[in-house]
Structure formats: C-alpha cells, structure tokens
Amino acid sequence: MNEEKVKKYHIVTYGCQMNLHESEKMAGILSRKGYVATQDKSEADVILFNTCCIRENAENHAFGNIGELKKLKRQRPELIVAVGGCMTQEKGKAELLKKRFPFVDIVFGNLNLEELGDLIEERRRRKKKIVSLRDEAQGVVEYDPPLRNSFPNAWVNIMYGCNNFCSYCIVPYVRGRERSRNPENILEECRALVKEGYREITLLGQNVNSYGSDGETDMCFPELLERVAQIEGDFRVRFMTSHPKDFTEALVDVIARNRKICHLVHLPVQSGSDRILHAMNRRYTAGQYMEKVRMLKARIPDAELTSDIIVGFPGETEEDFEATVKLVQEVGFASAFTFIYSPRTGTKAASMPGQVPEDVQKQRIMRLIEVVNGLTREKSAKYVGGETEILCEDFDPKRSLYFGRDEYGRMGYFPSEEDMIGKFVRLRVDGANGVSLFGTPVSVR
Ligand code: SAH
Ligand code: SF4
Ligand code: F3S
C-alpha cells in the first residue's frame, strides 16, 4: 500500500535544434531519476523550461509561459518549476527571473545542464530556492544517454559554443567558446544509433566547419562527416550549421562521394549587401558567398540550399535590402528562415547607429517572405509527375496521411494502411501545395 506514486515531468522547449536535443538530455537525466514524461502540466511534479534568447520574442514567449504557472504553483506548492537554457546564461537574466517569478524553484544554465538531477534532489531536500549557473564551460561534457523523441532522426552534438561573434548574435555570450567533442565518442554514438534503428543522423554545432579548430582533436569536419557516412547501415546524414566563411571544397567533395549525406546545405547568408555583411562581422562578401554556391552546384548539380536571413539590421538601406532580395533569387534557395533584426543587450550591433524603424522592417520582411515562398512553390511544382524518396516521420491524424521529408528537406504526404514511420518511402508525386508534396508510395525500404 505504501507504493510511491510515479513522478512525472513536463518540458517546454524554445529555440533551435541544439535546444531540442538538450531537452532530450534533460529528459534522459529525469528518466534515470525515475520520472516519466507527461503532456499535461497540471499533473507534472517537475515542469522545466528550456529557454532561448536569440530574439526578443523568444524571450517574451518564455516569460509569458512561465508567468502562467503562478496559479498552478499556488495550488500545488510541491510542484518544482525549473528554468534553464540560453536565457538564464544571459547577464542579469537569472536575477530578473527570480524577481519576476518568485515561485520558480530552480534556475540553471546550459553550461551546467548535467547537474539538473542533483539540483532537483537538493530542492526536494531543502526549502531554499536554487540558482546554479556557470560562467564558463568546463571542457567538453560527455552526457549520459539522452531520451530521444525525434525518431527516426537522431541529433548528435559534435561541438558546443561559438567563437564567431557575429555582431547581432548572443550565442557566443550564452554558450561559451567552441569545444569539439572527441571524434571516437561521436562515432560510437552514431554507430549505436544506427544499430538501434535510427535512419537519419543530424550532426549539430553552431559552426560545424570549425570542428577541431579548438585543438581538442586533429580531425577536421569533412573527415568526421565522411567517417559518420561510412558507418554501415541504411541511413542518411545531415549537418548544421555551416558558416559560409568556412565552407570548403573539401567538404563538398565528401558530400559528393558519400551518397548517405543529404544533398542539402543550410548555409545562412544573413544579408546580400557587402556593407551590412561587414557590419555583421560575417567575414565574407556576397560575391564570395555566390562563389561557394557555384562551387557546390558545379560538383553536385542537384544540391539544394537553405538559409537564414536577417532584415532591418542597423543601417540597412533600401539598396542593401534589394541586394539581399537579388541574392536570394540568384541562389534560388529551397527555403529560408527570415528574421527581423532584434537588438540583444551586450552585442555590438545593439549600440550601432541607424536602427531601422519597425514599420520598415515589417514591410521588408513581408517582401522577402513573398520572394522566398515563390521559390519554394516553384520548386514544389517541378516535383509533380516525378518521384522522390522520403523518410517517414509520423502520421498526421487530421489529414489521415503519413508524412516525412526527402533529402532536400521537402515534406511529402501519402496514404498507407501499414505503419510507415521510420521507413524510406519512394513516392510518385501527384500534386503539390506550395511547400508540401502529395504522392503515392511506389516502394518501401
Ligand atoms: N549558428 C548558426 C545559427 C544561430 S542562430 C549560424 O551561424 O548560422 C539562428 C539564426 O538566428 C541566425 O542564423 C540568424 O539569422 C538569426 N539571428 C541571430 N541573432 C539574431 C538577432 N539578434 N536578430 C534576428 N535574428 C537573429
Ligand atoms: Fe551566432 Fe554567428 Fe555564432 Fe551563428 S556563427 S551562433 S550567428 S555568432
Ligand atoms: Fe539556440 Fe536560442 Fe540558444 S537559437 S543556441 S536556444 S539562444
């Protein structure tokens, strides 16, 4: 009769793939402590927020959601509310969080995420609230196994941190300097994943091309990528993100000769204006970027590119913006994430003159989105009547269709009587609606 009730956790994640994967690491820690996941906040014993601070709206979003917990915490004081991720690493944010949300039990950072289990136990033992943060990373942390929930894809960190200090970006301040993981550990993790049945591996780093340049290993990224692609098994490999300044012919050669590596490169350009690129401290010109694109397409004619673009950076004129639109059209991105510049305290750009008015920023992003969507639609239409192979990720109950992505990142939907999740499905493409394809399975493996 004195059987203890199973404890439950609920994690809310904001931000990028890196953060999504770190939530999987947090889930791993909690599951080893005997917790199970729940989708329902009201029955959770621990609620975790894994925050992002890349733009102001990411922060506002988290602030709003944390605030909503006040009532629940009042009803159930034994509930533990923990806030971690990039936002807590920001200067002064932990104090602000404590002040605005006195009911938060634990504030921790992404540089001491491995301590989460101990912090929760400590909070249970003692009445005191906990703020536990590290200013600097302590070497390369090898985490215990994450509890993955992204099957059939698995994310694998190859490095942490960033040294680039793009003038708009807060990441180097909240994630510390570049640290490369030991290649043997990476390869072992990948081999195990393939054995477990994962069919796609995505190698993660803020700038994967500088893997190894911190002196932790002699292996460079092209070699590591090739070694991953040579692991035996039927799976595909992706990587992100590549910084254009470090995107080399050696890397393109590796992609060209290893068919497991997807023919899609996420190569954030940020702007098409040399003046703005310089102010952003990106260390390439629009011309140099185009040269890399041409080099890639010459070696791999079917290669597609995706990008990140910022509009309304300080000092951006109509002419600068038009240069961006021109570059986007010239490259013909398969898709692109577009962002309105958001000043981040402590970054160089935040104190630059010529902040662009909001209405101008909004009008520019709308124009850019239209151009990007036009490219995406055009590419989708070209698929119709042909075939493509997708990796089935899930079932959409609203549409009653299975779906997944092809190697170029294009979403494809199809009907099936059998469960197709985790299978490579060759589709005959019957139709397209802008971003997505609709098809009929021809073969499955
Ligand atoms: N390391 C990756 C991406 C990091 S953040 C890279 O270098 O490409 C993802 C994207 O967010 C960036 O590519 C950039 O386009 C955008 N971003 C970063 N800081 C921003 C800011 N202050 N305002 C608006 N967008 C920003
Ligand atoms: Fe930010 Fe630039 Fe580093 Fe990417 S490369 S994380 S944009 S500083
Ligand atoms: Fe990612 Fe946001 Fe941090 S984009 S690296 S979670 S600031």
mmCIF file with all atom_site columns, C-alpha atoms and ligand atoms in Angstrom, residues 54-55 168-169 206 241 268 270 282 308-310 339-342 344, ligand 1:
data_model
loop_
_atom_site.group_PDB
_atom_site.id
_atom_site.type_symbol
_atom_site.label_atom_id
_atom_site.label_alt_id
_atom_site.label_comp_id
_atom_site.label_asym_id
_atom_site.label_entity_id
_atom_site.label_seq_id
_atom_site.pdbx_PDB_ins_code
_atom_site.Cartn_x
_atom_site.Cartn_y
_atom_site.Cartn_z
_atom_site.occupancy
_atom_site.B_iso_or_equiv
_atom_site.pdbx_formal_charge
_atom_site.auth_seq_id
_atom_site.auth_comp_id
_atom_site.auth_asym_id
_atom_site.auth_atom_id
_atom_site.pdbx_PDB_model_num
ATOM   1  C CA  . ILE A 1 54  ? 18.178 34.609 -29.790 1.00 0.00 ? 54  ILE A CA  1
ATOM   2  C CA  . ARG A 1 55  ? 15.488 37.265 -30.379 1.00 0.00 ? 55  ARG A CA  1
ATOM   3  C CA  . TYR A 1 168 ? 23.988 40.818 -33.788 1.00 0.00 ? 168 TYR A CA  1
ATOM   4  C CA  . CYS A 1 169 ? 24.239 37.455 -32.060 1.00 0.00 ? 169 CYS A CA  1
ATOM   5  C CA  . GLN A 1 206 ? 26.850 26.363 -34.297 1.00 0.00 ? 206 GLN A CA  1
ATOM   6  C CA  . THR A 1 241 ? 25.068 24.799 -39.316 1.00 0.00 ? 241 THR A CA  1
ATOM   7  C CA  . PRO A 1 268 ? 22.945 31.077 -43.670 1.00 0.00 ? 268 PRO A CA  1
ATOM   8  C CA  . GLN A 1 270 ? 22.103 36.742 -43.413 1.00 0.00 ? 270 GLN A CA  1
ATOM   9  C CA  . ARG A 1 282 ? 30.289 37.721 -41.094 1.00 0.00 ? 282 ARG A CA  1
ATOM   10 C CA  . ASP A 1 308 ? 18.797 32.271 -42.582 1.00 0.00 ? 308 ASP A CA  1
ATOM   11 C CA  . ILE A 1 309 ? 18.275 35.927 -43.446 1.00 0.00 ? 309 ILE A CA  1
ATOM   12 C CA  . ILE A 1 310 ? 18.023 38.968 -41.191 1.00 0.00 ? 310 ILE A CA  1
ATOM   13 C CA  . PHE A 1 339 ? 14.014 37.200 -39.212 1.00 0.00 ? 339 PHE A CA  1
ATOM   14 C CA  . ILE A 1 340 ? 13.528 40.807 -38.240 1.00 0.00 ? 340 ILE A CA  1
ATOM   15 C CA  . TYR A 1 341 ? 16.682 42.046 -36.547 1.00 0.00 ? 341 TYR A CA  1
ATOM   16 C CA  . SER A 1 342 ? 16.256 42.049 -32.771 1.00 0.00 ? 342 SER A CA  1
ATOM   17 C CA  . ARG A 1 344 ? 20.399 41.859 -27.984 1.00 0.00 ? 344 ARG A CA  1
HETATM 18 N N1  . SAH B 2 .   ? 24.996 29.242 -35.706 1.00 0.00 ? 1   SAH B N1  1
HETATM 19 C C1  . SAH B 2 .   ? 24.063 29.397 -36.700 1.00 0.00 ? 1   SAH B C1  1
HETATM 20 C C2  . SAH B 2 .   ? 22.707 29.932 -36.304 1.00 0.00 ? 1   SAH B C2  1
HETATM 21 C C3  . SAH B 2 .   ? 22.484 30.507 -34.986 1.00 0.00 ? 1   SAH B C3  1
HETATM 22 S S1  . SAH B 2 .   ? 21.033 31.359 -34.647 1.00 0.00 ? 1   SAH B S1  1
HETATM 23 C C4  . SAH B 2 .   ? 24.667 30.236 -37.760 1.00 0.00 ? 1   SAH B C4  1
HETATM 24 O O1  . SAH B 2 .   ? 25.636 30.876 -37.576 1.00 0.00 ? 1   SAH B O1  1
HETATM 25 O O2  . SAH B 2 .   ? 24.125 30.250 -38.823 1.00 0.00 ? 1   SAH B O2  1
HETATM 26 C C5  . SAH B 2 .   ? 19.946 31.132 -35.992 1.00 0.00 ? 1   SAH B C5  1
HETATM 27 C C6  . SAH B 2 .   ? 19.678 32.374 -36.769 1.00 0.00 ? 1   SAH B C6  1
HETATM 28 O O3  . SAH B 2 .   ? 19.056 33.354 -35.984 1.00 0.00 ? 1   SAH B O3  1
HETATM 29 C C7  . SAH B 2 .   ? 20.893 33.069 -37.336 1.00 0.00 ? 1   SAH B C7  1
HETATM 30 O O4  . SAH B 2 .   ? 21.371 32.462 -38.482 1.00 0.00 ? 1   SAH B O4  1
HETATM 31 C C8  . SAH B 2 .   ? 20.357 34.449 -37.606 1.00 0.00 ? 1   SAH B C8  1
HETATM 32 O O5  . SAH B 2 .   ? 19.785 34.544 -38.882 1.00 0.00 ? 1   SAH B O5  1
HETATM 33 C C9  . SAH B 2 .   ? 19.260 34.605 -36.580 1.00 0.00 ? 1   SAH B C9  1
HETATM 34 N N2  . SAH B 2 .   ? 19.619 35.584 -35.547 1.00 0.00 ? 1   SAH B N2  1
HETATM 35 C C10 . SAH B 2 .   ? 20.642 35.529 -34.669 1.00 0.00 ? 1   SAH B C10 1
HETATM 36 N N3  . SAH B 2 .   ? 20.667 36.626 -33.889 1.00 0.00 ? 1   SAH B N3  1
HETATM 37 C C11 . SAH B 2 .   ? 19.632 37.414 -34.284 1.00 0.00 ? 1   SAH B C11 1
HETATM 38 C C12 . SAH B 2 .   ? 19.141 38.699 -33.880 1.00 0.00 ? 1   SAH B C12 1
HETATM 39 N N4  . SAH B 2 .   ? 19.711 39.389 -32.917 1.00 0.00 ? 1   SAH B N4  1
HETATM 40 N N5  . SAH B 2 .   ? 18.043 39.186 -34.512 1.00 0.00 ? 1   SAH B N5  1
HETATM 41 C C13 . SAH B 2 .   ? 17.455 38.484 -35.512 1.00 0.00 ? 1   SAH B C13 1
HETATM 42 N N6  . SAH B 2 .   ? 17.879 37.296 -35.933 1.00 0.00 ? 1   SAH B N6  1
HETATM 43 C C14 . SAH B 2 .   ? 18.955 36.742 -35.338 1.00 0.00 ? 1   SAH B C14 1
#
